[in-house]
């Protein structure tokens, strides 16, 4: 019988979340040298230079200054913020920074950082992360006022202790939170975040969609089941049952949920019923993409999961990124077959 993600209930100790803050395996070997700037997009080459300069400054900040007694204490950490659209190689650059920094260091999505703080508590999180040379935060985004205050406090504490911060996003620091909540009520915190970073723009088309066709047609129920049954390590879930199961798991466990899976098959896919379901699908899409797990579905096309109403709201960029990644994963599955 084909396995189901809906039958998995992974247990992840809170302290293990910090140890798991590393780049996705697809970025294990990347470097500044392997990033090929588009000659038509000069900002990409400039971003490589800025990344190298950040590493130099961040290393010096971690080494700190020597006191009159000969002891060294860390200097103020530095920050870099890579802003650009989907698929222009920002995560490649962020991982390149990570690889050049000394241990201990951390790499995580913004959502994973908030999960760590939620699991460990603020004080314990600062204590665990304050010895790091750098915290690399991918897909930096603020979804609610609580996150604004939390991340602002966290980064302020860490940079004061010599930890440097590298981040990527498709929203400028001063615009974080726009369209989500009354941003004007939190301008002080948002401006504080802006002050942490030197912003570097990275322009270019989404490489995941270059010369690629639109969303592939879904498989039939019979084709999907046959594919899942013949693929070792595959899972097969009904869309509604999977969504119900995700609601029972903390998103910090989604990474463990798909660990070891070679192919995810989801039947009867349809547009998400509400915002909460859609946001869980975004997190799942990120974890599947990080792990490079192909995805095959039946029902509606993958670019129809997030409705026009959702795409017109404050989470538009988040949904577009998820759609881009889901389509890439579906093409992985097509090539494998």
C-alpha positions in Angstrom: 0.0 0.0 0.0 1.3 3.5 -0.9 2.4 5.6 2.1 0.5 8.8 3.0 1.9 12.0 4.4 -1.4 12.2 6.3 -0.3 9.1 8.3 3.0 10.8 9.5 3.2 12.6 12.7 6.9 13.7 13.1 8.2 14.7 16.5 10.9 17.4 16.4 12.5 18.5 19.7 12.7 22.3 20.0 16.5 22.4 20.4 16.9 20.4 17.2 15.4 23.3 15.2 18.6 25.3 15.6 20.8 22.4 14.5 18.6 22.1 11.4 19.2 25.7 10.3 21.3 24.9 7.3 20.8 25.7 3.5 18.6 23.3 1.5 20.7 20.4 0.0 20.4 21.8 -3.5 22.6 24.7 -2.3 25.3 22.6 -0.7 27.8 23.2 -3.4 27.0 26.8 -4.5 29.4 29.6 -4.4 29.9 33.2 -5.7 32.0 31.6 -8.5 29.1 29.3 -9.6 26.6 32.2 -9.7 26.5 33.3 -13.4 25.3 36.9 -13.6 23.0 37.8 -16.5 25.0 40.2 -18.7 21.7 42.1 -19.3 21.2 42.6 -15.6 24.2 44.5 -14.2 22.7 44.4 -10.7 23.4 40.7 -10.5 27.2 41.2 -10.8 27.0 44.1 -8.4 25.2 41.8 -5.9 28.0 39.2 -6.1 30.5 42.0 -5.2 28.3 43.2 -2.4 28.0 39.7 -1.0 31.8 39.2 -1.0 32.2 42.6 0.7 29.6 41.6 3.3 31.5 38.4 4.2 34.7 40.4 4.7 33.0 42.9 7.0 31.0 40.2 8.9 34.2 38.2 9.6 35.8 41.3 11.0 32.8 42.0 13.2 32.9 38.5 14.6 36.6 38.8 15.4 35.9 42.0 17.2 38.3 44.4 18.8 41.0 43.7 21.3 40.7 45.4 24.6 43.6 46.9 26.7 43.7 43.5 28.6 44.2 41.6 25.3 40.7 40.2 25.2 38.6 40.4 22.1 34.9 41.3 22.1 32.7 41.2 19.0 32.0 44.4 17.2 28.5 45.4 16.0 27.2 43.0 13.4 26.6 44.1 9.8 23.6 43.4 7.6 22.9 42.9 3.9 19.4 42.6 2.3 19.1 41.2 -1.2 15.9 42.5 -2.7 14.5 41.2 -5.9 11.9 39.1 -7.7 11.4 35.4 -7.7 14.1 33.1 -9.2 16.9 35.6 -9.7 19.4 33.7 -7.6 19.1 35.5 -4.3 19.1 32.2 -2.3 22.2 31.1 -4.3 23.9 34.3 -3.1 22.7 33.9 0.4 24.0 30.3 0.6 27.3 31.5 -0.8 27.6 33.9 2.0 26.8 31.1 4.5 29.4 28.8 3.1 32.2 31.4 3.5 31.4 32.3 7.1 32.9 30.5 10.1 31.0 28.2 12.4 28.7 28.4 14.2 26.3 29.9 11.7 22.7 29.5 10.7 20.5 29.5 7.5 16.8 29.4 7.6 13.7 30.9 6.1 12.0 33.8 7.9 9.2 31.4 8.9 11.7 28.9 10.3 13.3 31.7 12.4 10.0 32.6 14.0 9.3 28.9 14.6 12.7 28.6 16.5 11.8 31.6 18.7 8.4 30.2 19.3 9.7 26.8 20.3 12.7 27.9 22.4 11.5 31.2 23.7 13.0 34.6 23.0 15.8 34.6 25.7 16.9 31.1 24.9 16.9 31.8 21.2 19.1 34.9 21.6 21.5 32.9 23.9 21.7 30.0 21.3 22.2 32.3 18.3 24.4 35.0 19.8 27.6 32.9 19.3 26.9 32.6 15.6 28.9 34.5 13.0 26.0 35.1 10.7 22.2 34.4 10.5 21.1 34.0 6.9 17.4 34.6 6.6 15.7 33.6 3.3 12.4 34.9 2.2 12.3 37.7 4.8 8.7 38.7 5.3 6.4 40.0 8.0 2.9 38.7 8.2 1.6 40.3 11.4 2.4 42.9 14.0 3.7 40.3 16.4 6.3 39.1 13.9 7.4 42.7 13.4 8.1 43.2 17.0 9.7 39.8 17.5 12.1 40.0 14.6 13.0 43.6 15.3 14.0 42.7 18.9 15.8 39.6 17.8 18.0 41.2 15.2 18.7 44.2 17.5 19.9 41.9 20.2 22.0 39.7 17.9 23.7 42.4 15.9 24.6 44.2 19.2 26.4 41.0 20.1 28.4 40.8 16.9 26.1 38.6 14.9 25.8 39.7 11.2 22.5 39.3 9.3 22.1 38.4 5.6 18.6 38.3 4.2 16.7 37.9 1.0 13.2 39.1 0.1 11.1 40.6 -2.6 9.9 43.4 -0.4 12.1 46.4 0.6 12.7 46.6 4.3 10.7 49.8 4.7 7.7 48.2 3.0 7.6 45.0 5.1 4.1 44.4 6.3 2.4 46.6 3.7 -1.1 45.4 2.9 -1.1 43.0 5.8 -1.9 45.2 8.8 -1.9 48.8 9.9 1.8 49.2 9.1 1.8 52.9 10.2 1.3 51.7 13.8 4.5 49.8 13.6 6.7 52.2 11.6 9.1 52.6 14.4 9.9 48.9 14.5 9.9 48.6 10.7 12.3 51.5 10.4 14.5 49.9 13.0 14.7 46.8 10.8 15.5 48.9 7.8 18.5 50.4 9.7 20.0 46.9 10.2 20.5 46.3 6.4 22.4 47.6 3.4 19.8 47.0 0.7 21.1 45.5 -2.6 18.7 45.1 -5.6 18.9 42.0 -7.7 17.0 42.3 -11.0 16.1 39.7 -13.6 13.5 37.2 -14.8 12.4 34.2 -12.8 14.9 31.5 -14.0 12.4 28.8 -13.0 10.1 30.0 -15.7 12.6 30.8 -18.4 11.7 29.0 -21.7 9.3 26.8 -19.8 5.6 26.0 -20.7 2.7 27.0 -18.4 1.4 24.8 -15.7 1.2 21.2 -16.9 -2.2 19.4 -17.1 -2.9 17.4 -14.0 -2.7 13.6 -14.2 -5.9 11.4 -14.1 -6.7 9.6 -10.8 -5.6 6.3 -12.4 -2.3 7.8 -13.7 -1.5 9.3 -10.3 -2.2 6.2 -8.4 -0.1 4.0 -10.8 2.8 6.5 -10.6 2.7 6.5 -6.8 2.5 2.7 -6.6 5.5 2.1 -8.9 7.8 4.8 -7.3 9.7 3.7 -4.3 9.4 6.2 -1.5 6.4 8.0 -3.0 3.4 9.2 -1.0 -0.2 9.6 -2.2 -2.7 11.8 -0.4 -6.1 13.3 -1.0 -5.8 17.1 -1.1 -8.5 17.7 1.6 -7.2 15.0 3.9 -3.7 16.4 3.5 -4.8 19.9 4.3 -6.7 18.7 7.4 -3.5 16.8 8.5 -1.3 19.9 8.0 -3.7 21.8 10.3 -2.8 19.5 13.1 1.0 19.9 12.7 3.0 22.9 13.6 4.7 24.2 10.4 8.1 23.7 12.0 7.4 19.9 11.5 6.7 20.1 7.8 10.4 19.6 7.0 10.4 16.3 9.0 7.0 15.4 7.4 8.5 15.0 4.0 11.9 13.7 5.1 12.9 10.7 3.0 10.0 11.0 0.5 11.0 10.7 -3.2 7.8 11.8 -4.8 4.6 13.5 -3.5 1.4 12.7 -5.2 -1.8 14.6 -4.3 -5.2 13.7 -5.7 -8.3 15.9 -6.2 -6.5 19.2 -5.9 -8.7 22.2 -5.9 -8.4 25.9 -5.1 -7.7 26.5 -1.4 -10.8 27.0 0.7 -9.4 29.9 2.8 -6.4 31.9 3.7 -5.3 29.6 6.5 -5.2 26.6 4.2 -3.4 28.5 1.5 -0.7 29.7 3.9 -0.1 26.1 5.1 0.3 25.1 1.4 2.9 27.8 1.0 5.0 26.4 3.9 4.6 22.9 2.5 5.6 24.1 -1.0 8.8 25.7 0.5 9.7 22.5 2.3 9.2 20.3 -0.8 11.2 22.8 -2.9 14.0 22.9 -0.4 14.2 19.1 -0.4 13.9 18.9 -4.2 10.9 16.5 -4.0 8.9 16.2 -7.2 5.2 16.8 -7.1 2.4 15.3 -9.2 -1.3 16.1 -8.8 -4.7 15.3 -10.2 -7.6 17.7 -10.1 -7.0 21.4 -10.9 -3.7 22.8 -12.2 -1.1 23.9 -9.6 -1.4 27.6 -10.7 -5.1 27.5 -9.7 -4.6 26.6 -6.0 -4.4 30.3 -4.9 -7.6 32.1 -6.0 -7.7 35.5 -7.8 -9.1 37.0 -4.6 -6.1 35.7 -2.6 -3.6 36.9 -5.2 -5.2 40.3 -4.9 -4.6 40.5 -1.2 -1.6 41.2 1.1 0.0 37.8 0.7 0.2 38.1 -3.1 4.0 37.8 -3.3 4.0 34.8 -1.0 1.5 33.0 -3.1 3.3 33.8 -6.4 6.5 32.4 -5.0 4.8 29.3 -3.9 3.1 28.9 -7.3 6.5 29.3 -9.0 8.0 26.6 -6.8 5.1 24.2 -7.2 5.3 24.5 -10.9 9.1 23.8 -10.8 8.4 20.7 -8.7 5.8 19.4 -11.1 8.3 19.7 -13.9 10.8 17.7 -11.9 8.2 14.9 -11.8 7.5 15.2 -15.5 11.2 14.8 -16.3 11.5 11.8 -14.0 8.8 10.1 -15.9 
